[in-house]
mmCIF file of C-alpha atoms in Angstrom:
data_model
loop_
_atom_site.group_PDB
_atom_site.id
_atom_site.type_symbol
_atom_site.label_atom_id
_atom_site.label_comp_id
_atom_site.label_asym_id
_atom_site.label_seq_id
_atom_site.Cartn_x
_atom_site.Cartn_y
_atom_site.Cartn_z
ATOM 1 C CA MET A 1 29.163 -25.940 88.228
ATOM 2 C CA ASN A 2 28.673 -22.572 86.164
ATOM 3 C CA VAL A 3 31.959 -23.956 84.624
ATOM 4 C CA SER A 4 30.604 -27.171 83.547
ATOM 5 C CA ILE A 5 27.335 -26.228 82.187
ATOM 6 C CA SER A 6 29.135 -23.521 80.259
ATOM 7 C CA SER A 7 31.529 -25.817 79.010
ATOM 8 C CA ASN A 8 28.186 -28.433 77.651
ATOM 9 C CA ILE A 9 26.694 -25.364 76.159
ATOM 10 C CA ASN A 10 29.799 -24.652 74.245
ATOM 11 C CA LEU A 11 30.136 -28.293 72.904
ATOM 12 C CA TRP A 12 26.463 -28.185 72.418
ATOM 13 C CA TYR A 13 27.024 -25.017 70.200
ATOM 14 C CA THR A 14 29.785 -26.572 68.317
ATOM 15 C CA ALA A 15 27.733 -29.749 67.526
ATOM 16 C CA CYS A 16 24.926 -27.962 66.164
ATOM 17 C CA ILE A 17 27.424 -25.792 64.000
ATOM 18 C CA LEU A 18 29.259 -29.086 62.471
ATOM 19 C CA LEU A 19 25.659 -30.898 61.636
ATOM 20 C CA LEU A 20 24.243 -27.691 59.905
ATOM 21 C CA SER A 21 27.596 -27.507 58.098
ATOM 22 C CA LEU A 22 27.451 -31.443 56.834
ATOM 23 C CA LEU A 23 23.407 -30.746 56.273
ATOM 24 C CA ALA A 24 24.296 -27.864 54.271
ATOM 25 C CA ASN A 25 27.188 -29.547 52.287
ATOM 26 C CA LYS A 26 24.862 -32.615 51.597
ATOM 27 C CA SER A 27 21.822 -30.390 50.354
ATOM 28 C CA THR A 28 24.446 -28.592 47.932
ATOM 29 C CA HIS A 29 25.968 -31.878 46.681
ATOM 30 C CA ALA A 30 22.266 -33.149 46.051
ATOM 31 C CA GLN A 31 21.321 -30.069 43.819
ATOM 32 C CA ARG A 32 24.288 -30.356 41.588
ATOM 33 C CA THR A 33 22.598 -31.138 38.265
ATOM 34 C CA PRO A 34 24.797 -33.498 35.920
ATOM 35 C CA THR A 35 26.738 -31.665 33.118
ATOM 36 C CA ILE A 36 28.611 -33.100 29.954
ATOM 37 C CA SER A 37 32.199 -31.399 30.712
ATOM 38 C CA TYR A 38 33.507 -32.735 26.857
ATOM 39 C CA ILE A 39 32.768 -33.991 24.116
ATOM 40 C CA SER A 40 34.532 -34.852 20.785
ATOM 41 C CA GLN A 41 34.720 -32.433 17.853
ATOM 42 C CA GLU A 42 33.123 -33.063 14.579
ATOM 43 C CA GLN A 43 35.009 -36.110 13.010
ATOM 44 C CA ILE A 44 35.612 -36.774 9.092
ATOM 45 C CA LYS A 45 36.364 -40.136 8.277
ATOM 46 C CA ASP A 46 36.749 -42.254 4.886
ATOM 47 C CA ILE A 47 34.749 -45.311 4.456
ATOM 48 C CA GLY A 48 36.340 -48.449 6.002
ATOM 49 C CA GLY A 49 38.131 -46.482 8.465
ATOM 50 C CA THR A 50 37.825 -46.355 12.300
ATOM 51 C CA VAL A 51 36.037 -43.309 14.624
ATOM 52 C CA GLU A 52 36.004 -42.917 18.669
ATOM 53 C CA PHE A 53 33.706 -40.348 20.015
ATOM 54 C CA GLU A 54 34.515 -39.120 24.074
ATOM 55 C CA CYS A 55 32.126 -38.112 26.467
ATOM 56 C CA SER A 56 32.923 -36.830 29.803
ATOM 57 C CA VAL A 57 30.209 -36.181 32.749
ATOM 58 C CA GLN A 58 30.146 -34.856 36.205
ATOM 59 C CA TYR A 59 27.595 -35.344 38.781
ATOM 60 C CA ALA A 60 25.862 -38.045 36.877
ATOM 61 C CA LYS A 61 26.775 -41.166 39.085
ATOM 62 C CA GLU A 62 23.130 -41.909 40.237
ATOM 63 C CA TYR A 63 22.222 -41.394 36.483
ATOM 64 C CA SER A 64 21.881 -43.207 32.972
ATOM 65 C CA VAL A 65 24.293 -41.939 30.379
ATOM 66 C CA GLN A 66 23.474 -42.768 26.964
ATOM 67 C CA TRP A 67 24.898 -42.902 23.282
ATOM 68 C CA THR A 68 22.242 -42.556 20.719
ATOM 69 C CA LYS A 69 22.326 -41.845 17.029
ATOM 70 C CA THR A 70 19.709 -38.806 16.395
ATOM 71 C CA ASP A 71 19.222 -38.422 12.442
ATOM 72 C CA GLY A 72 15.644 -39.595 12.035
ATOM 73 C CA GLU A 73 14.557 -42.146 14.175
ATOM 74 C CA PRO A 74 16.658 -42.184 17.288
ATOM 75 C CA VAL A 75 18.662 -45.559 17.438
ATOM 76 C CA PHE A 76 19.766 -46.027 21.212
ATOM 77 C CA LEU A 77 23.528 -47.582 21.033
ATOM 78 C CA SER A 78 24.507 -47.681 24.904
ATOM 79 C CA SER A 79 23.050 -47.250 28.333
ATOM 80 C CA GLY A 80 25.774 -46.782 30.896
ATOM 81 C CA SER A 81 28.682 -48.974 30.721
ATOM 82 C CA THR A 82 26.554 -51.492 28.258
ATOM 83 C CA LEU A 83 26.602 -51.705 24.568
ATOM 84 C CA VAL A 84 22.995 -52.000 23.455
ATOM 85 C CA ILE A 85 23.276 -52.232 19.906
ATOM 86 C CA ARG A 86 24.309 -55.661 18.218
ATOM 87 C CA ASP A 87 26.762 -54.680 15.424
ATOM 88 C CA SER A 88 30.456 -55.813 15.775
ATOM 89 C CA ARG A 89 31.490 -52.699 14.473
ATOM 90 C CA PHE A 90 30.375 -50.943 17.786
ATOM 91 C CA ALA A 91 32.190 -50.846 21.013
ATOM 92 C CA LEU A 92 31.954 -49.151 24.395
ATOM 93 C CA ARG A 93 34.558 -48.233 26.733
ATOM 94 C CA TYR A 94 33.941 -46.745 30.160
ATOM 95 C CA GLU A 95 36.645 -45.271 32.436
ATOM 96 C CA PRO A 96 35.026 -44.539 35.873
ATOM 97 C CA SER A 97 37.957 -42.714 37.076
ATOM 98 C CA ALA A 98 37.389 -39.954 34.400
ATOM 99 C CA SER A 99 33.660 -40.750 34.460
ATOM 100 C CA THR A 100 34.447 -41.005 30.017
ATOM 101 C CA TYR A 101 32.211 -42.963 27.873
ATOM 102 C CA ARG A 102 34.090 -43.782 24.651
ATOM 103 C CA LEU A 103 32.273 -45.234 21.550
ATOM 104 C CA GLN A 104 33.700 -46.749 18.692
ATOM 105 C CA ILE A 105 32.875 -47.452 15.233
ATOM 106 C CA LYS A 106 35.010 -49.670 12.787
ATOM 107 C CA ASP A 107 34.768 -50.388 9.426
ATOM 108 C CA ILE A 108 32.579 -47.113 8.686
ATOM 109 C CA GLN A 109 30.048 -47.279 6.303
ATOM 110 C CA GLU A 110 28.261 -44.589 4.390
ATOM 111 C CA THR A 111 24.939 -44.847 6.686
ATOM 112 C CA ASP A 112 27.204 -44.222 9.575
ATOM 113 C CA ALA A 113 27.095 -40.588 8.707
ATOM 114 C CA GLY A 114 25.217 -38.227 11.234
ATOM 115 C CA THR A 115 24.845 -36.802 14.299
ATOM 116 C CA TYR A 116 25.573 -39.046 17.679
ATOM 117 C CA THR A 117 24.069 -37.664 20.801
ATOM 118 C CA CYS A 118 25.853 -38.411 24.406
ATOM 119 C CA GLN A 119 23.178 -37.800 27.062
ATOM 120 C CA VAL A 120 22.332 -37.863 30.821
ATOM 121 C CA VAL A 121 18.789 -39.083 31.714
ATOM 122 C CA ILE A 122 18.013 -37.075 34.599
ATOM 123 C CA SER A 123 13.909 -37.813 34.306
ATOM 124 C CA VAL A 124 11.758 -38.635 31.724
ATOM 125 C CA VAL A 125 11.530 -34.893 30.359
ATOM 126 C CA ASN A 126 14.623 -33.880 31.642
ATOM 127 C CA LYS A 127 17.869 -34.650 29.747
ATOM 128 C CA VAL A 128 21.507 -33.242 29.362
ATOM 129 C CA SER A 129 23.038 -33.908 26.117
ATOM 130 C CA ALA A 130 25.584 -32.863 23.574
ATOM 131 C CA ASN A 131 25.986 -33.794 20.094
ATOM 132 C CA VAL A 132 29.124 -34.514 17.731
ATOM 133 C CA LYS A 133 28.769 -35.118 13.856
ATOM 134 C CA LEU A 134 30.318 -38.071 11.958
ATOM 135 C CA SER A 135 30.843 -36.881 8.187
ATOM 136 C CA VAL A 136 32.108 -39.729 5.905
ATOM 137 C CA ARG A 137 33.945 -39.087 2.684
ATOM 138 C CA ARG A 138 32.077 -40.479 -0.127
ATOM 139 C CA PRO A 139 32.931 -40.367 -3.698
ATOM 140 C CA PRO A 140 31.156 -38.285 -6.275
ATOM 141 C CA VAL A 141 27.925 -39.779 -7.787
ATOM 142 C CA ILE A 142 25.957 -37.822 -10.646
ATOM 143 C CA SER A 143 22.465 -37.451 -9.790
ATOM 144 C CA ASP A 144 19.771 -38.912 -12.125
ATOM 145 C CA ASN A 145 18.154 -35.265 -12.188
ATOM 146 C CA SER A 146 20.867 -34.302 -14.447
ATOM 147 C CA THR A 147 20.595 -33.510 -18.005
ATOM 148 C CA GLN A 148 21.257 -36.381 -20.059
ATOM 149 C CA SER A 149 20.466 -35.312 -23.474
ATOM 150 C CA LEU A 150 19.186 -31.990 -24.872
ATOM 151 C CA VAL A 151 17.676 -30.838 -28.448
ATOM 152 C CA ALA A 152 17.224 -27.219 -28.941
ATOM 153 C CA SER A 153 16.406 -24.698 -32.211
ATOM 154 C CA GLU A 154 18.993 -22.419 -33.150
ATOM 155 C CA GLY A 155 18.887 -19.071 -31.579
ATOM 156 C CA SER A 156 17.105 -20.165 -28.469
ATOM 157 C CA GLU A 157 18.310 -20.409 -24.700
ATOM 158 C CA VAL A 158 19.846 -23.599 -23.502
ATOM 159 C CA GLN A 159 20.600 -24.594 -20.213
ATOM 160 C CA MET A 160 22.427 -27.957 -19.132
ATOM 161 C CA GLU A 161 22.400 -28.917 -15.417
ATOM 162 C CA CYS A 162 24.426 -31.212 -13.444
ATOM 163 C CA TYR A 163 24.305 -32.401 -9.624
ATOM 164 C CA ALA A 164 26.247 -34.685 -7.443
ATOM 165 C CA SER A 165 26.192 -36.270 -4.130
ATOM 166 C CA GLY A 166 29.312 -36.957 -2.309
ATOM 167 C CA TYR A 167 31.215 -35.573 0.588
ATOM 168 C CA PRO A 168 32.952 -33.097 0.571
ATOM 169 C CA THR A 169 30.649 -31.395 -1.876
ATOM 170 C CA PRO A 170 31.702 -32.258 -5.449
ATOM 171 C CA THR A 171 32.699 -29.381 -7.662
ATOM 172 C CA ILE A 172 31.266 -29.664 -11.097
ATOM 173 C CA THR A 173 33.183 -28.993 -14.370
ATOM 174 C CA TRP A 174 31.926 -28.707 -17.797
ATOM 175 C CA ARG A 175 34.049 -29.668 -20.675
ATOM 176 C CA ARG A 176 33.340 -30.188 -24.455
ATOM 177 C CA GLU A 177 34.610 -33.486 -26.797
ATOM 178 C CA ASN A 178 38.058 -33.042 -27.826
ATOM 179 C CA ASN A 179 38.906 -30.092 -25.378
ATOM 180 C CA ALA A 180 37.026 -27.794 -28.011
ATOM 181 C CA ILE A 181 36.093 -24.473 -26.782
ATOM 182 C CA LEU A 182 32.776 -24.041 -24.861
ATOM 183 C CA PRO A 183 30.311 -21.396 -25.812
ATOM 184 C CA THR A 184 31.773 -19.419 -22.764
ATOM 185 C CA ASP A 185 34.785 -19.040 -24.867
ATOM 186 C CA SER A 186 36.786 -20.720 -22.487
ATOM 187 C CA ALA A 187 38.178 -24.480 -22.131
ATOM 188 C CA THR A 188 36.320 -25.171 -18.981
ATOM 189 C CA PHE A 189 33.317 -23.789 -16.875
ATOM 190 C CA VAL A 190 32.823 -24.199 -13.362
ATOM 191 C CA GLY A 191 29.181 -24.600 -11.949
ATOM 192 C CA ASN A 192 26.089 -26.693 -11.891
ATOM 193 C CA ILE A 193 24.502 -25.297 -14.559
ATOM 194 C CA LEU A 194 26.016 -24.169 -18.044
ATOM 195 C CA ARG A 195 23.961 -21.826 -20.103
ATOM 196 C CA ILE A 196 24.052 -20.803 -23.435
ATOM 197 C CA LYS A 197 22.154 -17.603 -24.226
ATOM 198 C CA SER A 198 21.709 -17.911 -28.360
ATOM 199 C CA VAL A 199 22.670 -21.586 -29.245
ATOM 200 C CA LYS A 200 24.100 -22.222 -32.737
ATOM 201 C CA LYS A 201 24.686 -25.108 -35.082
ATOM 202 C CA GLU A 202 28.310 -25.127 -33.989
ATOM 203 C CA ASP A 203 27.589 -25.514 -30.260
ATOM 204 C CA ARG A 204 25.854 -29.032 -31.108
ATOM 205 C CA GLY A 205 28.015 -32.083 -30.001
ATOM 206 C CA THR A 206 29.060 -33.692 -26.625
ATOM 207 C CA TYR A 207 29.609 -32.232 -23.421
ATOM 208 C CA TYR A 208 31.057 -33.732 -20.149
ATOM 209 C CA CYS A 209 29.863 -33.139 -16.721
ATOM 210 C CA VAL A 210 32.636 -34.000 -14.639
ATOM 211 C CA ALA A 211 32.185 -34.085 -10.669
ATOM 212 C CA ASP A 212 35.190 -34.281 -8.366
ATOM 213 C CA ASN A 213 35.906 -33.863 -4.508
ATOM 214 C CA GLY A 214 39.215 -35.433 -4.081
ATOM 215 C CA VAL A 215 37.559 -38.958 -3.303
ATOM 216 C CA SER A 216 38.507 -41.787 -5.809
ATOM 217 C CA LYS A 217 38.590 -40.475 -9.564
ATOM 218 C CA GLY A 218 34.937 -38.783 -9.615
ATOM 219 C CA ASP A 219 32.114 -39.404 -11.694
ATOM 220 C CA ARG A 220 31.362 -37.963 -15.606
ATOM 221 C CA ARG A 221 28.420 -37.736 -17.332
ATOM 222 C CA ASN A 222 28.156 -37.212 -21.296
ATOM 223 C CA VAL A 223 25.451 -34.724 -22.397
ATOM 224 C CA ASN A 224 24.399 -34.768 -26.139
ATOM 225 C CA LEU A 225 23.571 -31.487 -27.220
ATOM 226 C CA GLU A 226 21.418 -31.506 -30.879
ATOM 227 C CA VAL A 227 20.817 -27.950 -32.156
ATOM 228 C CA GLU A 228 18.001 -27.809 -34.799
ATOM 229 C CA PHE A 229 18.708 -25.467 -37.752
ATOM 230 C CA ALA A 230 17.259 -24.903 -41.251
ATOM 231 C CA PRO A 231 19.439 -26.695 -44.041
ATOM 232 C CA VAL A 232 22.718 -25.508 -45.345
ATOM 233 C CA ILE A 233 23.801 -26.259 -49.025
ATOM 234 C CA THR A 234 27.214 -26.566 -50.866
ATOM 235 C CA VAL A 235 27.891 -27.832 -54.282
ATOM 236 C CA PRO A 236 31.306 -28.865 -54.604
ATOM 237 C CA ARG A 237 31.080 -28.617 -58.705
ATOM 238 C CA PRO A 238 28.459 -26.056 -59.874
ATOM 239 C CA ARG A 239 29.348 -26.544 -63.307
ATOM 240 C CA LEU A 240 30.012 -29.437 -65.002
ATOM 241 C CA GLY A 241 30.440 -30.518 -68.856
ATOM 242 C CA GLN A 242 29.728 -33.725 -70.727
ATOM 243 C CA ALA A 243 29.233 -35.098 -74.341
ATOM 244 C CA LEU A 244 26.253 -36.261 -75.747
ATOM 245 C CA GLN A 245 24.979 -39.825 -74.900
ATOM 246 C CA TYR A 246 27.306 -40.209 -71.758
ATOM 247 C CA ASP A 247 26.254 -40.027 -68.173
ATOM 248 C CA MET A 248 27.249 -37.343 -65.587
ATOM 249 C CA ASP A 249 26.973 -36.885 -61.578
ATOM 250 C CA LEU A 250 25.459 -33.830 -60.117
ATOM 251 C CA GLU A 251 26.158 -33.593 -56.281
ATOM 252 C CA CYS A 252 25.151 -31.430 -53.621
ATOM 253 C CA HIS A 253 26.076 -31.699 -49.768
ATOM 254 C CA ILE A 254 23.512 -30.750 -47.298
ATOM 255 C CA GLU A 255 23.917 -29.844 -43.717
ATOM 256 C CA ALA A 256 20.489 -29.260 -41.625
ATOM 257 C CA TYR A 257 18.578 -31.159 -38.378
ATOM 258 C CA PRO A 258 16.276 -32.643 -38.149
ATOM 259 C CA PRO A 259 17.351 -34.273 -41.451
ATOM 260 C CA PRO A 260 15.678 -32.476 -44.409
ATOM 261 C CA ALA A 261 13.588 -33.717 -47.480
ATOM 262 C CA ILE A 262 15.558 -33.268 -50.533
ATOM 263 C CA VAL A 263 14.868 -32.972 -54.238
ATOM 264 C CA TRP A 264 15.931 -32.497 -57.762
ATOM 265 C CA LEU A 265 14.097 -30.085 -60.073
ATOM 266 C CA LYS A 266 14.749 -29.298 -63.807
ATOM 267 C CA ASP A 267 12.860 -26.045 -65.463
ATOM 268 C CA ASP A 268 10.731 -26.026 -62.279
ATOM 269 C CA ILE A 269 9.778 -29.926 -62.448
ATOM 270 C CA GLN A 270 10.688 -32.365 -59.692
ATOM 271 C CA LEU A 271 12.884 -35.505 -61.181
ATOM 272 C CA SER A 272 12.075 -38.531 -60.251
ATOM 273 C CA ASN A 273 14.243 -42.277 -60.746
ATOM 274 C CA ASN A 274 13.375 -43.158 -64.332
ATOM 275 C CA GLN A 275 15.482 -44.002 -67.768
ATOM 276 C CA HIS A 276 16.728 -40.441 -68.001
ATOM 277 C CA TYR A 277 17.596 -39.700 -63.995
ATOM 278 C CA SER A 278 18.943 -41.674 -61.057
ATOM 279 C CA ILE A 279 18.779 -40.147 -57.669
ATOM 280 C CA SER A 280 20.464 -41.193 -54.529
ATOM 281 C CA HIS A 281 21.100 -39.723 -51.078
ATOM 282 C CA PHE A 282 23.362 -40.688 -48.315
ATOM 283 C CA ALA A 283 23.217 -39.646 -44.720
ATOM 284 C CA THR A 284 26.962 -39.461 -43.576
ATOM 285 C CA ALA A 285 26.061 -38.230 -39.838
ATOM 286 C CA ASP A 286 22.534 -36.761 -38.084
ATOM 287 C CA GLU A 287 23.102 -33.531 -39.583
ATOM 288 C CA TYR A 288 24.757 -34.128 -42.728
ATOM 289 C CA SER A 289 23.554 -35.806 -45.883
ATOM 290 C CA ASP A 290 24.847 -35.858 -49.585
ATOM 291 C CA SER A 291 22.661 -36.258 -52.893
ATOM 292 C CA THR A 292 23.679 -37.421 -56.194
ATOM 293 C CA LEU A 293 21.566 -36.873 -59.306
ATOM 294 C CA ARG A 294 22.725 -39.138 -62.176
ATOM 295 C CA VAL A 295 21.967 -38.000 -65.880
ATOM 296 C CA ILE A 296 21.815 -40.766 -68.049
ATOM 297 C CA THR A 297 22.920 -40.976 -71.586
ATOM 298 C CA ILE A 298 22.390 -37.241 -71.989
ATOM 299 C CA GLU A 299 20.442 -35.851 -74.601
ATOM 300 C CA LYS A 300 20.297 -32.211 -75.690
ATOM 301 C CA ARG A 301 17.174 -31.144 -73.767
ATOM 302 C CA GLN A 302 18.975 -32.509 -70.429
ATOM 303 C CA TYR A 303 21.130 -29.735 -70.408
ATOM 304 C CA GLY A 304 21.051 -26.732 -68.423
ATOM 305 C CA ASP A 305 20.448 -26.022 -64.963
ATOM 306 C CA TYR A 306 19.556 -28.098 -62.045
ATOM 307 C CA ILE A 307 18.327 -27.486 -58.708
ATOM 308 C CA CYS A 308 19.140 -29.471 -55.157
ATOM 309 C CA LYS A 309 16.541 -28.306 -52.560
ATOM 310 C CA ALA A 310 16.348 -29.139 -48.842
ATOM 311 C CA VAL A 311 13.568 -28.649 -46.564
ATOM 312 C CA ASN A 312 13.151 -29.137 -42.956
ATOM 313 C CA LYS A 313 10.638 -27.496 -40.278
ATOM 314 C CA LEU A 314 13.070 -24.625 -39.685
ATOM 315 C CA GLY A 315 13.562 -23.769 -43.285
ATOM 316 C CA GLU A 316 14.655 -24.528 -46.784
ATOM 317 C CA ALA A 317 17.859 -23.942 -49.033
ATOM 318 C CA ASP A 318 18.752 -24.637 -52.787
ATOM 319 C CA ALA A 319 21.816 -24.352 -54.911
ATOM 320 C CA ARG A 320 22.465 -24.670 -58.430
ATOM 321 C CA VAL A 321 24.256 -26.755 -60.971
ATOM 322 C CA ASN A 322 24.882 -26.123 -64.730
ATOM 323 C CA LEU A 323 25.452 -28.671 -66.991
ATOM 324 C CA PHE A 324 26.698 -28.143 -70.479
ATOM 325 C CA GLU A 325 27.639 -29.630 -73.544
ATOM 326 C CA THR A 326 31.294 -30.797 -74.234
ATOM 327 C CA PRO A 327 33.028 -32.048 -77.848
ATOM 328 C CA ILE A 328 34.588 -35.031 -75.463
ATOM 329 C CA PRO A 329 33.430 -37.477 -73.025
ATOM 330 C CA VAL A 330 34.604 -36.506 -69.468
ATOM 331 C CA CYS A 331 35.767 -39.457 -67.363
ATOM 332 C CA PRO A 332 34.457 -40.025 -64.631
ATOM 333 C CA PRO A 333 31.710 -40.717 -64.986
ATOM 334 C CA ALA A 334 31.716 -41.179 -68.731
ATOM 335 C CA CYS A 335 33.914 -44.332 -68.128
ATOM 336 C CA GLY A 336 30.871 -47.020 -68.570
ATOM 337 C CA GLN A 337 29.913 -49.139 -70.881
ATOM 338 C CA ALA A 338 29.136 -46.674 -73.649
ATOM 339 C CA TYR A 339 32.665 -44.993 -73.340
ATOM 340 C CA PHE A 340 34.390 -48.820 -73.903
ATOM 341 C CA ASP A 341 32.199 -49.287 -76.670
ATOM 342 C CA GLY A 342 33.093 -46.353 -78.189
ATOM 343 C CA ALA A 343 36.654 -47.076 -77.858
ATOM 344 C CA GLU A 344 36.409 -50.843 -79.028
ATOM 345 C CA HIS A 345 35.036 -49.408 -82.154
ATOM 346 C CA LEU A 346 37.720 -46.777 -82.494
ATOM 347 C CA ALA A 347 40.390 -49.702 -82.062
ATOM 348 C CA GLY A 348 38.718 -52.278 -84.435
ATOM 349 C CA THR A 349 38.665 -49.271 -87.031
ATOM 350 C CA LEU A 350 42.098 -48.361 -86.453
ATOM 351 C CA PHE A 351 42.978 -52.387 -87.122
ATOM 352 C CA ALA A 352 41.209 -52.649 -90.046
ATOM 353 C CA THR A 353 42.814 -49.518 -91.551
ATOM 354 C CA ILE A 354 46.457 -50.947 -90.814
ATOM 355 C CA GLY A 355 45.431 -53.942 -92.343
ATOM 356 C CA PHE A 356 44.215 -52.536 -95.525
ATOM 357 C CA LEU A 357 47.394 -50.469 -95.703
ATOM 358 C CA ALA A 358 49.521 -53.652 -95.276
ATOM 359 C CA ALA A 359 47.716 -55.440 -97.846
ATOM 360 C CA LEU A 360 48.423 -52.544 -100.605
ATOM 361 C CA LEU A 361 51.733 -52.467 -99.416
ATOM 362 C CA TYR A 362 52.288 -56.502 -100.362
ATOM 363 C CA ILE A 363 50.471 -56.131 -103.656
ATOM 364 C CA ARG A 364 52.937 -53.407 -104.555
#
């Protein structure tokens, strides 16, 4: 009897130990928190390509696993093994053996770039999550806040700016039209801002802002720099001779911006168009002008010094042209009607003389 009681006690004790062990294991298992054991690394893809994100979880059989795009307002893509978003480019594949959720996106668009979150929803306020970023390669596009044109006075500081979107981040390179040397004393300059500390009139012209990131051909913008400067006058022929009663053209070339007011003076009196003078101006470019003063049928009093004067808001300049008398006409411009009239008269006199001599010979 004692042996039987002892045996029963041992059996009861063993059963208790087994029951406690099972309860302990069950409790331990129930306390395990769901985890994300693996998520894909950052992905960089081209527009039109395909990407696949992988998310593996543990101890999450009783919980909902979701894929969400979390940039800005969250967009729910899937719940468990079901795709929620109605977009044929998206697909979801669940592998029960590995407890892995694979989210695939085909025909990637620029708007697909952003952060994708895999999360295990434990409760309303308790979630386990991991993120993966998708970057989409995009060609450069120069921003509208970049400089398009600029007007500056000579000697002032100039700053031209160029910014561009795209991925990877574009590199900004500055060049000048016809590969002319930049004010930085180099053919190219890399950076968003090109600074000229003291701009010169020689710096005016077209600059190229080029954005490149290795995707497509890049982007380019022309930046026109206008430099305001005081007039500079050159005279191709400072001294000109002409005979009385013939015309003569006096010329001066003006370089200035803004375009200047141009006048001709003689003896401190401003000349105008009349029977004695004809003034004409020709703008060959924004910064260049040619001015011609024609002295008509020159009289004695019209010989002397003439002043070509140019004025704009930054200053003024003048140059002198001297007109002197010559015994014979200078052609051009003395190839006009007066010159030909003289030639016809001379020819008539010559023919008359020859005829008279011929008559004398015939009489003899």
